[in-house]
C-alpha atoms as one frame of an Amber mdcrd trajectory, in Angstrom:
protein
-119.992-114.825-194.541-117.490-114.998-191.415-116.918-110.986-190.034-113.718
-109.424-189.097-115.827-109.000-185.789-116.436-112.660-185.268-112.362-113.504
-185.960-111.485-111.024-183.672-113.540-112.135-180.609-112.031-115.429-181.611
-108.324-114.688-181.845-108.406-112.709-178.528-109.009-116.065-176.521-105.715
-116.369-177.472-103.619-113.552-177.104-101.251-113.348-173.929-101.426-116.686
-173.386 -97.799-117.908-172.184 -95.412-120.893-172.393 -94.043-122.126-169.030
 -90.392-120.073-170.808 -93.038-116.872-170.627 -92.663-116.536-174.502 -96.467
-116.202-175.898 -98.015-119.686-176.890 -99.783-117.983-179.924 -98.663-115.317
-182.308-100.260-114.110-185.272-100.060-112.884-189.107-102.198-111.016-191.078
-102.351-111.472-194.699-104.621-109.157-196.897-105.019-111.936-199.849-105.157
-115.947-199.617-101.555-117.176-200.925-100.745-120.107-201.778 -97.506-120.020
-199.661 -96.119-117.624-197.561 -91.887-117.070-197.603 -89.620-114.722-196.117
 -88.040-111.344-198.222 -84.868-113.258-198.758 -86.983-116.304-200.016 -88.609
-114.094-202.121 -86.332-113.248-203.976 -86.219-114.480-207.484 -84.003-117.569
-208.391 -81.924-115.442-211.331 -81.274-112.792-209.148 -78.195-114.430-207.815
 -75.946-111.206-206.849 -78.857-110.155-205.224 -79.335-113.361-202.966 -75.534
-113.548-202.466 -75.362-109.660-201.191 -78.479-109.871-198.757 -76.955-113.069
-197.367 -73.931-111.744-196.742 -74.877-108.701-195.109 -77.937-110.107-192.510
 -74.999-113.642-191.919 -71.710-111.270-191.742 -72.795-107.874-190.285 -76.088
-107.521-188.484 -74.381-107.590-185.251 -72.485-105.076-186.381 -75.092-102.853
-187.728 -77.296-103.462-184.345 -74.698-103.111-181.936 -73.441 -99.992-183.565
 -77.065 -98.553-182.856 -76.325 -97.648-179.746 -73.146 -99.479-178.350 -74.637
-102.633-177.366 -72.181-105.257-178.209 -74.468-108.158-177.027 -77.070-108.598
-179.317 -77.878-111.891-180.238 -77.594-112.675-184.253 -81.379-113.542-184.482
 -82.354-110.482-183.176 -80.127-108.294-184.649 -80.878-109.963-188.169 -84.707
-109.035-186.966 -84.033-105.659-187.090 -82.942-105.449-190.170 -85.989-107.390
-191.127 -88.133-104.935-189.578 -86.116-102.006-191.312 -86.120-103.363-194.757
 -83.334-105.712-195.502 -84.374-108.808-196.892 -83.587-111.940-194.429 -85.091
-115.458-193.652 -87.219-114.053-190.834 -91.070-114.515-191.246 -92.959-111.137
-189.259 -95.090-112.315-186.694 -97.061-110.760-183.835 -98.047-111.520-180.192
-100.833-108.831-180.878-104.322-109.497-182.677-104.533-106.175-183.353-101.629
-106.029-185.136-102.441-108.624-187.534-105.297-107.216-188.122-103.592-104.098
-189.602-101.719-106.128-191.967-104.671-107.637-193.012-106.668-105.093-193.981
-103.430-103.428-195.757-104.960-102.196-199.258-107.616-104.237-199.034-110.903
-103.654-200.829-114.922-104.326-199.996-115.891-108.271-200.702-111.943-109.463
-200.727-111.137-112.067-198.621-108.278-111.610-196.442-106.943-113.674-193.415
-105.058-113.996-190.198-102.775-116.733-189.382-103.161-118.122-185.478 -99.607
-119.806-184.868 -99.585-122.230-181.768 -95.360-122.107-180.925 -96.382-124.724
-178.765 -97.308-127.245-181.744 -94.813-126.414-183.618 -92.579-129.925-184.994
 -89.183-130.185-183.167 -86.676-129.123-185.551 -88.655-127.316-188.163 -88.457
-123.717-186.845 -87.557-121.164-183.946 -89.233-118.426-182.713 -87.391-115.123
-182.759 -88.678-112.612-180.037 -88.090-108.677-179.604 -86.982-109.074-175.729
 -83.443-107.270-176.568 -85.557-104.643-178.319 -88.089-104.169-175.770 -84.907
-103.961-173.112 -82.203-101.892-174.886 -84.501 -99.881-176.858 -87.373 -98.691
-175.475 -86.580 -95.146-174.825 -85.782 -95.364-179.009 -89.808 -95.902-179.832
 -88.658 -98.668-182.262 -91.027 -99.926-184.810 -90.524-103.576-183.964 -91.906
-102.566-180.525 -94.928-100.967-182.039 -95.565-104.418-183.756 -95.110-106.790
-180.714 -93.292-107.898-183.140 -91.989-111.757-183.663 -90.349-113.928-185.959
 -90.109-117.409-187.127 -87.319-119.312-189.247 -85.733-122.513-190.181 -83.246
-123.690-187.398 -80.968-123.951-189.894 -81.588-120.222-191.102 -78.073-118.441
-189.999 -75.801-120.832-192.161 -78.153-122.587-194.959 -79.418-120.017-197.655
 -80.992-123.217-199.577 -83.087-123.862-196.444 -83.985-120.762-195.382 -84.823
-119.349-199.042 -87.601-122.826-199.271 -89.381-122.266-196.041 -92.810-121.838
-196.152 -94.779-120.641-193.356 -98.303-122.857-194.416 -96.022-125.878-195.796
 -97.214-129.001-194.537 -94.712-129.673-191.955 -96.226-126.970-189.878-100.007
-127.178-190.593-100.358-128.513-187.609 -99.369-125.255-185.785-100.874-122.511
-188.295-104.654-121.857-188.389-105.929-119.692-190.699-109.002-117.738-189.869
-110.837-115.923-193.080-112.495-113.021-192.958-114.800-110.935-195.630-113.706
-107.429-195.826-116.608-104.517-195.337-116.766-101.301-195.278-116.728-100.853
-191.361-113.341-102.621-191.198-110.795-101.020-189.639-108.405-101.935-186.976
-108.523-101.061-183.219-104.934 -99.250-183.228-102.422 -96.767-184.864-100.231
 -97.172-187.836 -97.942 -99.729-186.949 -96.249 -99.128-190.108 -94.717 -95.323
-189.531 -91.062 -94.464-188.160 -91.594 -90.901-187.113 -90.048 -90.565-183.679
 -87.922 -93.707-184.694 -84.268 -93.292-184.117 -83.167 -96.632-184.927 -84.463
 -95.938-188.353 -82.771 -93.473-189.003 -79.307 -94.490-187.637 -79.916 -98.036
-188.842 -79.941 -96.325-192.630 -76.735 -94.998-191.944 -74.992 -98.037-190.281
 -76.431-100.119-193.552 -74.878 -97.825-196.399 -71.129 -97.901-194.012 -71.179
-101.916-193.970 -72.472-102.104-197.821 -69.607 -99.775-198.072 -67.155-101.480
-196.619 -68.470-104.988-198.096 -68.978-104.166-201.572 -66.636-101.478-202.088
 -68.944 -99.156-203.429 -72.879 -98.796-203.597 -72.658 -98.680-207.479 -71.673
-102.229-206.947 -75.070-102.919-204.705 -77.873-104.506-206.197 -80.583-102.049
-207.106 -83.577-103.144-205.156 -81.266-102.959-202.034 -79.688 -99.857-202.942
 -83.018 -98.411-203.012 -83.180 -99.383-199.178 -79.846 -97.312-198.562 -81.053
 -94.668-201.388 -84.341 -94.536-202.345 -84.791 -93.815-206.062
C-alpha cells in the first residue's frame, strides 16, 4: 500500500524547482478519485447543453477583461489571467487548476474522501510538456495587483494549463484532456491509499472570507450577464446559480 506520507516526501523533491523564465518546472493536481480523463468546467459541460456552452464562452472570450479590470481599475490584465479568475471564482472556462504547492494538491485530494479510497496527485513537468499542445497560465498579475485583496487564487499558488488554441477554439478547448496521451509524457500520477491520519499540512484553501475579489467579482459577473443577455431570466440556470445561488 503506497502512504500519503511516502507521496509527499516524494513530491516535495520537486516543489520550487524553476525554469531558466523563473516559472516553476513542476506543478501539481490533486484528484480525490482515479478518472479516466480529466477536462476543464467548460469541457465539462454536457454536449446538449448548447445555450449553456455558447453563454460561458461568450462571457470568459468577450468580457473577462472587463470583469477583472473592473476589480479594481487595472486595465492591463492579460486575457489568460483574467479568464483565471473567473475560473477560480466559479465560471466555467477552458482553464485546468493547477498548483506550484504540494500541499495544495494534497487538499484537493483528500476532498470528501473516505478510509481505503484511492486518490491521487498529478506531478506536471512544464518542462516536458509537447510544443504546441498547451500553455501554462500563472497568477503573477494576481500575486502583484492583488495581494493586499487576500485572493483565493493566491491561497492556492494557484496555476493553470490550456490548449494554445483555448481563447478562440471552443471545439479544442472543450476536448482537452489533461492525462490524454499527447501529454503523458509530462503528467505523473502518484497514488495514494487514504487512512485515517490523512490530513493535509495547511488551511482551507477553499474559503473566501476576507476575499474582496469575491465578492466584487459576483457583482461585476451579474452587470456583464446583464448587459450580454439582457436579462438573468435569460441565463442558463447552472450559471445563474453562480450570480444567484438557488
Amino acid at each position: 500500500m503506497t502512504t500519503l506520507a511516502s507521496v509527499r516526501k516524494e513530491l516535495q523533491r520537486f516543489q520550487g524547482k524553476l525554469l531558466p523564465s523563473g516559472q516553476p518546472q513542476f506543478l501539481f493536481r490533486g484528484e480525490s478519485k482515479i478518472y479516466p480523463e480529466i477536462k476543464s468546467t467548460f469541457g465539462r459541460i454536457d454536449e446538449s447543453c448548447k445555450e449553456r456552452i455558447q453563454q460561458a464562452f461568450t462571457i470568459f472570450r468577450g468580457h473577462a477583461r472587463d470583469i477583472a479590470g473592473g476589480i479594481d481599475g487595472f486595465l492591463d490584465i492579460k486575457l489568460p489571467e483574467a479568464v483565471a479568475l473567473l475560473q477560480h471564482y466559479g465560471w466555467p472556462t477552458p482553464l485546468i487548476d493547477l498548483t506550484g504547492t504540494v500541499e495544495v494538491a494534497i487538499f484537493f485530494a483528500l476532498q470528501h474522501t473516505k478510509v481505503g479510497q484511492t486518490a491521487v496527485i498529478y506531478r506536471i513537468d512544464c518542462e516536458a510538456i509537447p510544443k504546441g499542445e498547451a500553455v501554462i497560465i500563472d497568477h503573477d498579475f494576481f500575486a502583484q495587483k492583488y495581494q493586499p485583496f487576500q485572493s483565493r487564487w493566491l491561497h492556492q499558488d494557484g496555476f493553470a494549463i490550456a490548449p494554445e488554441d483555448w481563447w478562440h477554439n471552443p471545439k479544442s478547448s472543450r476536448g482537452f484532456d489533461l492525462l490524454s496521451e499527447k501529454l503523458k509524457q509530462a503528467v505523473t500520477p502518484y497514488e495514494f491509499t487514504v487512512t485515517a491520519d490523512d490530513s493535509p499540512d495547511i488551511n482551507d484553501v477553499l474559503s473566501i472570507k476576507n476575499d474582496l475579489v469575491a465578492q466584487k467579482f459576483i457583482g461585476l459577473l451579474k452587470i456583464v450577464c446583464e448587459h450580454e443577455f439582457g436579462t438573468l431570466d435569460k441565463l442558463d440556470s447552472e450559471l445563474r446559480e453562480i450570480i444567484e445561488p438557488m
